[in-house]
mmCIF file of C-alpha atoms and ligand atoms in Angstrom:
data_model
loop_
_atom_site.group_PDB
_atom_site.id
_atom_site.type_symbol
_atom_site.label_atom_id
_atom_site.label_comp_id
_atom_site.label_asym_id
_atom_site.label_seq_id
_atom_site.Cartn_x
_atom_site.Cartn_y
_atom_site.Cartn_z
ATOM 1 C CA UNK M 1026 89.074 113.108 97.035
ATOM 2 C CA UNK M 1027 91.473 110.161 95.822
ATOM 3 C CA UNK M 1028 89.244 107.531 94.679
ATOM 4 C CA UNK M 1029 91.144 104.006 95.300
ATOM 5 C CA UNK M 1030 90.508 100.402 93.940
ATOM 6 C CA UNK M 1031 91.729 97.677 96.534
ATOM 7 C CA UNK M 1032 92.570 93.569 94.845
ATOM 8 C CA UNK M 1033 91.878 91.411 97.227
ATOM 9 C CA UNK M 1034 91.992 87.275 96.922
ATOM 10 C CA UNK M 1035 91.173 85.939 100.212
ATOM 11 C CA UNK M 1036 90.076 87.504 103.695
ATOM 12 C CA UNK M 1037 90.285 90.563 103.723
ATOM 13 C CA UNK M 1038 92.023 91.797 107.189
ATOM 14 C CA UNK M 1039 94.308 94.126 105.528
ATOM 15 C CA UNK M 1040 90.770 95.383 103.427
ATOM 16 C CA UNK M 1041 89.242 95.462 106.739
ATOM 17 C CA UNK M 1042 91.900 97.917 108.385
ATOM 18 C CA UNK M 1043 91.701 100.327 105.266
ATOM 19 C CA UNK M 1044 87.535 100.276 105.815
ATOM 20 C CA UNK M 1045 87.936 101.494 109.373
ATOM 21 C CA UNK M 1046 90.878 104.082 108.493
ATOM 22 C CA UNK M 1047 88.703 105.877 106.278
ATOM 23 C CA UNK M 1048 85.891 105.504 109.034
ATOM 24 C CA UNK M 1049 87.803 106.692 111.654
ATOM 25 C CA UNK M 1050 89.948 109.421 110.195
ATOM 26 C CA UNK M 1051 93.529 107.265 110.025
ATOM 27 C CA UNK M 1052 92.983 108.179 106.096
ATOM 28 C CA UNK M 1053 91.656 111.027 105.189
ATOM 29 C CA UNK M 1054 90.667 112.823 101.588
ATOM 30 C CA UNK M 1055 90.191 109.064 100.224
ATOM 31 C CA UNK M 1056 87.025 107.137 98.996
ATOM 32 C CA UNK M 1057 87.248 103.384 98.435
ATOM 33 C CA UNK M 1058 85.409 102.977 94.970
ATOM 34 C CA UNK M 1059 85.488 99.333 94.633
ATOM 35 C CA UNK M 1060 87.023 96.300 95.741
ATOM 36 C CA UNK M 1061 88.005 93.293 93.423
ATOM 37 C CA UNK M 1062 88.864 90.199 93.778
ATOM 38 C CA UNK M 1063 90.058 87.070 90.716
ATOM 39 C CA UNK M 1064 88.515 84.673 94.152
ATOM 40 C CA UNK M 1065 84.531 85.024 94.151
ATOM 41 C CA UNK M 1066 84.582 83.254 97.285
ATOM 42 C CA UNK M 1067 87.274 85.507 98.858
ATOM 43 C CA UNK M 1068 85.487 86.820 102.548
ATOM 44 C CA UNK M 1069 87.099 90.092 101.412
ATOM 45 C CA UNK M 1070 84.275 90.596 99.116
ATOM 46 C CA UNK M 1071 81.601 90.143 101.701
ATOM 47 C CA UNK M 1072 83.557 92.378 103.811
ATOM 48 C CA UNK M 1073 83.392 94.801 101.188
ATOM 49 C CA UNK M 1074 79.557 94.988 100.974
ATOM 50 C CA UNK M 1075 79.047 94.863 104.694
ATOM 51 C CA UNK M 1076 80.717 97.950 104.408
ATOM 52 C CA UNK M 1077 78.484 99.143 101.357
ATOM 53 C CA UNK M 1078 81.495 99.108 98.824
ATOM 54 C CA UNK M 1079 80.839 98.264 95.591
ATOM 55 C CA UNK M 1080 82.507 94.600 95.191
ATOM 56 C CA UNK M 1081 83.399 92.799 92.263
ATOM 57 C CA UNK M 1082 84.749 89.708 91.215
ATOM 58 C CA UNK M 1083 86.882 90.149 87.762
ATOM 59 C CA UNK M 1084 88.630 86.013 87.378
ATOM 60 C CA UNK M 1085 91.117 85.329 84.802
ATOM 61 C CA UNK M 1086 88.813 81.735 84.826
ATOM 62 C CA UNK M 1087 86.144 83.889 83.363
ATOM 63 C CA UNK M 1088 88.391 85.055 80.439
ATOM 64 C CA UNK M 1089 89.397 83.079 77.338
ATOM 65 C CA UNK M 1090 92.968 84.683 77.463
ATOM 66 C CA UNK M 1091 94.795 86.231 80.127
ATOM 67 C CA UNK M 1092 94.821 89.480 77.860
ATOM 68 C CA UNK M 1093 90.997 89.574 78.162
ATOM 69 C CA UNK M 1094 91.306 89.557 81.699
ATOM 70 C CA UNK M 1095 93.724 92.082 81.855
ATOM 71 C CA UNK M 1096 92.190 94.239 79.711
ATOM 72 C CA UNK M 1097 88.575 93.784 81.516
ATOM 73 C CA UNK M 1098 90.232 94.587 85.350
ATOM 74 C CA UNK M 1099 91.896 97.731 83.488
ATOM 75 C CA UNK M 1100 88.673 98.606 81.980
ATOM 76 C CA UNK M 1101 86.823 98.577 84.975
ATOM 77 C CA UNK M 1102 89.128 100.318 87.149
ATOM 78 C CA UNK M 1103 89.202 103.474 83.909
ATOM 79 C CA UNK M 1104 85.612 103.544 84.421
ATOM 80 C CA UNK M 1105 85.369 104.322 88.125
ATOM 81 C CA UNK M 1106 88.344 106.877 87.521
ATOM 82 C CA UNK M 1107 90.114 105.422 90.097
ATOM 83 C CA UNK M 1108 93.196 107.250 91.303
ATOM 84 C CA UNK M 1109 95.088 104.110 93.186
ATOM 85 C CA UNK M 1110 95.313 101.005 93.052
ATOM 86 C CA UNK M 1111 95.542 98.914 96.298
ATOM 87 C CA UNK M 1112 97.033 95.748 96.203
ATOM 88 C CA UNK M 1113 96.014 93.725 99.475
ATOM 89 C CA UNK M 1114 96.925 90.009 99.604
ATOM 90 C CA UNK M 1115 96.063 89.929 95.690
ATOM 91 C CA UNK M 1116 97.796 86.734 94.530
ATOM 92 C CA UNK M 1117 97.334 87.597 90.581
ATOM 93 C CA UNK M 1118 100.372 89.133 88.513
ATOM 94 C CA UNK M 1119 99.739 92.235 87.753
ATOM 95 C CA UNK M 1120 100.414 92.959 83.764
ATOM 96 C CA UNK M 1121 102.503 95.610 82.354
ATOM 97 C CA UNK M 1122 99.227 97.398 80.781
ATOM 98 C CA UNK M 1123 98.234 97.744 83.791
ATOM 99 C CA UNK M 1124 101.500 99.195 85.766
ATOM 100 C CA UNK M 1125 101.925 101.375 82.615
ATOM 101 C CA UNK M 1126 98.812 102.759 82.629
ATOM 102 C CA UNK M 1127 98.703 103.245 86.400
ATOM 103 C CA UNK M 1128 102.663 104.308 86.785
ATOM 104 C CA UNK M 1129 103.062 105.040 89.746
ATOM 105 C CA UNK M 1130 99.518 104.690 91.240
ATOM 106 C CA UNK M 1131 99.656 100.901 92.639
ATOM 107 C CA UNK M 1132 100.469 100.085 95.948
ATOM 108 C CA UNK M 1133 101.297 96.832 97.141
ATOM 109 C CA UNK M 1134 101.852 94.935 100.881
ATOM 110 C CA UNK M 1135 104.494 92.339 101.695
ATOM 111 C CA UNK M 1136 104.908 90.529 104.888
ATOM 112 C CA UNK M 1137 108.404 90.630 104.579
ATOM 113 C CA UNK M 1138 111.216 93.594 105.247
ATOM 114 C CA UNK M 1139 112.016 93.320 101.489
ATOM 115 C CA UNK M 1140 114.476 92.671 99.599
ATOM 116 C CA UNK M 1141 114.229 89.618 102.480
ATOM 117 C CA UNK M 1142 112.120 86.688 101.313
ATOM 118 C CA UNK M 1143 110.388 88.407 98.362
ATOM 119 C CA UNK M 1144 110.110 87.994 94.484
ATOM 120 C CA UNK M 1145 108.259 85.041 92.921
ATOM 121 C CA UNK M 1146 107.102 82.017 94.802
ATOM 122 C CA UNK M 1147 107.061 84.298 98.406
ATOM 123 C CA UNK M 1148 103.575 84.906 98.957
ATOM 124 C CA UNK M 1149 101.203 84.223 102.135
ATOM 125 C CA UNK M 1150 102.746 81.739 104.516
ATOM 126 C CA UNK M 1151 105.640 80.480 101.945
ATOM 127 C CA UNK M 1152 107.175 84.062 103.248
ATOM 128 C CA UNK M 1153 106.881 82.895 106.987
ATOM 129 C CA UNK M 1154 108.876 79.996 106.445
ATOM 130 C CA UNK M 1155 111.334 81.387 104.694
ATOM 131 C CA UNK M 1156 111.615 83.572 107.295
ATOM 132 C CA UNK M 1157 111.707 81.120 110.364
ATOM 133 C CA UNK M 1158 114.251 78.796 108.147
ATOM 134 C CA UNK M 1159 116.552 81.300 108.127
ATOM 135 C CA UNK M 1160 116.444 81.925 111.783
ATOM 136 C CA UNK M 1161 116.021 85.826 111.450
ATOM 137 C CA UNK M 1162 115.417 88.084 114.468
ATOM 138 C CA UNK M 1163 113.335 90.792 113.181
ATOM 139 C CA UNK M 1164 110.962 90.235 109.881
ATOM 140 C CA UNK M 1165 108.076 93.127 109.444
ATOM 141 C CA UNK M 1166 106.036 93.782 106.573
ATOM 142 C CA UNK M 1167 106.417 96.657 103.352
ATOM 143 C CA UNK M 1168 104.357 98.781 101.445
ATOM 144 C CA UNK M 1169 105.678 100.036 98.156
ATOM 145 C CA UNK M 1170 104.458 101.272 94.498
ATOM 146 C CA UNK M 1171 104.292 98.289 91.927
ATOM 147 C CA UNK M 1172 106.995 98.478 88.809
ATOM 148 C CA UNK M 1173 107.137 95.699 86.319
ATOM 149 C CA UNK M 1174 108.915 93.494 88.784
ATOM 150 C CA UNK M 1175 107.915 91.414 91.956
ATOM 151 C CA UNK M 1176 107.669 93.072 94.884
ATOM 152 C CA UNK M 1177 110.833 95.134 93.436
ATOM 153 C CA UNK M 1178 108.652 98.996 93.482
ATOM 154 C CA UNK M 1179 110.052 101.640 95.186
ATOM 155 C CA UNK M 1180 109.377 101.039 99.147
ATOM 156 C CA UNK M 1181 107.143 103.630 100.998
ATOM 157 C CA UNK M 1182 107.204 102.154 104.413
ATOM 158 C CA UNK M 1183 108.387 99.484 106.528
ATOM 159 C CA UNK M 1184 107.690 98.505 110.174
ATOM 160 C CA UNK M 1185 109.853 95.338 111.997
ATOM 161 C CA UNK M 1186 108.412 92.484 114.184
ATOM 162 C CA UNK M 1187 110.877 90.633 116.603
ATOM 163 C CA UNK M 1188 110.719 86.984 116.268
ATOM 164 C CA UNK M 1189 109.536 84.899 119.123
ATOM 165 C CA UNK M 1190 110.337 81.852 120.789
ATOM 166 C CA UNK M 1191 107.603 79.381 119.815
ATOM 167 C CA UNK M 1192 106.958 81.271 116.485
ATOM 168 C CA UNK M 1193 105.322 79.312 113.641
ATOM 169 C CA UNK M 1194 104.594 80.367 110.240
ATOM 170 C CA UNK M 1195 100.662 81.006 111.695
ATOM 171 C CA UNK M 1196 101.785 82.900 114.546
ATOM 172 C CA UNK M 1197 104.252 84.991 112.928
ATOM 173 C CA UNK M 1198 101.793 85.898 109.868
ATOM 174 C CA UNK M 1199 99.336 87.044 112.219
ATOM 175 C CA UNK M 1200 101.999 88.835 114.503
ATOM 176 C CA UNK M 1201 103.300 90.316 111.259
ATOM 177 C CA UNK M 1202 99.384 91.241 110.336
ATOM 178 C CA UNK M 1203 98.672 92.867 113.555
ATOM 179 C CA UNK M 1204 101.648 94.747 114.161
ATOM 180 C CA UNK M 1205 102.472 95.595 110.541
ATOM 181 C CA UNK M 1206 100.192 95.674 108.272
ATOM 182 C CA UNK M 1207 97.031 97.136 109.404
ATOM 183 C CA UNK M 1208 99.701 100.044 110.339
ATOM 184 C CA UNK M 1209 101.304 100.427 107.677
ATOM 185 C CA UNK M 1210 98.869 99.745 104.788
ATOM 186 C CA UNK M 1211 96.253 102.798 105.949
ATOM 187 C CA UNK M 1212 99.033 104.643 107.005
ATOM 188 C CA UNK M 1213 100.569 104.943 102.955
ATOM 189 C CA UNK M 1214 97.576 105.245 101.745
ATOM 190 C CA UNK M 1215 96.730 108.455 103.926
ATOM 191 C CA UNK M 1216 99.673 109.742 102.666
ATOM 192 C CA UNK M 1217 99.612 109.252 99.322
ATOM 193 C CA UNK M 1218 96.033 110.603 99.439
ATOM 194 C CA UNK M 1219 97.378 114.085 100.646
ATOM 195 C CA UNK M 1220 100.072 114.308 98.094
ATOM 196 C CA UNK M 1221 103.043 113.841 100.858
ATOM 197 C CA UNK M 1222 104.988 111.132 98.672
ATOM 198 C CA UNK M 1223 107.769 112.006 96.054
ATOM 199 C CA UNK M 1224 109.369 109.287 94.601
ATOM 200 C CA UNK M 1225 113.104 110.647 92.764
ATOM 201 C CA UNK M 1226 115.251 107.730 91.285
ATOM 202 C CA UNK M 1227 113.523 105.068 92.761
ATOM 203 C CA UNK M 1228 113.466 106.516 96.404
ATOM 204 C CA UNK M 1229 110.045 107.620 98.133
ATOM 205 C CA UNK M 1230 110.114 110.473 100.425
ATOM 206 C CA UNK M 1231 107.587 111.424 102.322
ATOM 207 C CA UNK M 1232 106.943 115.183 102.615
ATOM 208 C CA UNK M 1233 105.599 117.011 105.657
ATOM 209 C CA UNK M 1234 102.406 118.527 105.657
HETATM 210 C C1 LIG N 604 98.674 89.348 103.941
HETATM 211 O O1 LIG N 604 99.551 88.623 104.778
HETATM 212 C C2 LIG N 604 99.492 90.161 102.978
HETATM 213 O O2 LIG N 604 100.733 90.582 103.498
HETATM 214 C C3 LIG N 604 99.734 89.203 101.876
HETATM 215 O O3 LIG N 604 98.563 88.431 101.761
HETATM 216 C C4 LIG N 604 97.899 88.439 102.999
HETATM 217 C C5 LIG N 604 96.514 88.963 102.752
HETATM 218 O O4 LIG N 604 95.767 88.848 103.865
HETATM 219 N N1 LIG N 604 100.044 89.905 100.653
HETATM 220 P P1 LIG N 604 94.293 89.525 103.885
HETATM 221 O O5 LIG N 604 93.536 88.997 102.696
HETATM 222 O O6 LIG N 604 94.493 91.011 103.805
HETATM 223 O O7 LIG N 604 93.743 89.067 105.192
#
């Protein structure tokens, strides 16, 4: 059973779509330990006890140095021996203690087909605009392990949404969301929970059952 940690920092839909994989079978062999966010007002934390996951609220605010606060999130994911880490819309950088102790073992989501309109300063809807500035046709969204960069990891899947007439940076995010994410996210998960992904010089393959 792969015990997994998701790091959440606002609402929660991509939490929400993990919740009802396990539920429904999408992912299987996986328990969701715990669910933390640096935001103690984030909804993701109430959707997290709805569910009757354990949910914390670990803020570098809370901390006298950021190293406390590293050190304390680290500490508390040891302690639940979690297997992987989730990231899902979790807007603090995550520390090299933390992607060396977890090599390997930290996912992340991007609303973006990456290497477009990623690396510092694309998050939430700044990647939307980006997006709809540049007049692409097709952006999507990308999972992928964490390294010591930004949103640099080795990718384990992608999925593409067409652009619209009309779009705005609202309507594409939750386009982007619906389409993308909530497919994608569970979807990596489930696989890395039954062992089907190999990563070999920086590329992820995905091995069948
Ligand atoms: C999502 O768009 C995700 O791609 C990005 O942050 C947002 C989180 O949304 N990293 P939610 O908290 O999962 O609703």
């Amino acid at each position: 059973m792969t015990r997994i940690a998701v790091l959440v920092s606002g609402g929660g839909t991509n939490l929400a779509a993990i919740i009802a994989a396990v539920k429904d079978g999408t992912i299987t062999n996986t328990e969701i330990a715990v669910v933390i966010s640096n935001n103690k007002n984030a909804y993701a934390l109430t959707r997290a006890e709805e569910a009757g996951v354990e949910a914390l609220c670990i803020s570098p605010k809370d901390y006298g140095t950021r190293d406390e606060f590293n050190r304390e999130l680290v500490a508390a994911l040891e302690s639940r021996n979690i297997d992987l880490v989730v990231l899902a819309g979790y807007l603090v950088i995550i520390h090299e203690i933390m992607v060396q102790k977890f090599s390997g073992r930290i996912m992340n989501i991007h609303p973006s087909l990456i290497p477009s309109f990623c690396g510092t300063g694309y998050y939430g809807l700044k990647v939307h605009e980006a997006a709809l500035k540049r007049g692409v046709k097709v952006s999507g969204a990308t999972v992928h392990f964490v390294d010591e960069g930004t949103d640099t990891g080795p990718i384990i899947l992608q999925k593409a949404v067409y652009i619209e007439d009309g779009d705005t940076p609202e309507i594409l995010q939750r386009r982007i969301m619906e389409q993308a994410e909530w497919k994608i996210l569970p979807e990596a998960i489930n696989l890395y929970a039954n062992g089907r992904l190999k990563v070999k010089d920086g590329i992820v393959r995905i091995m069948e059952v």
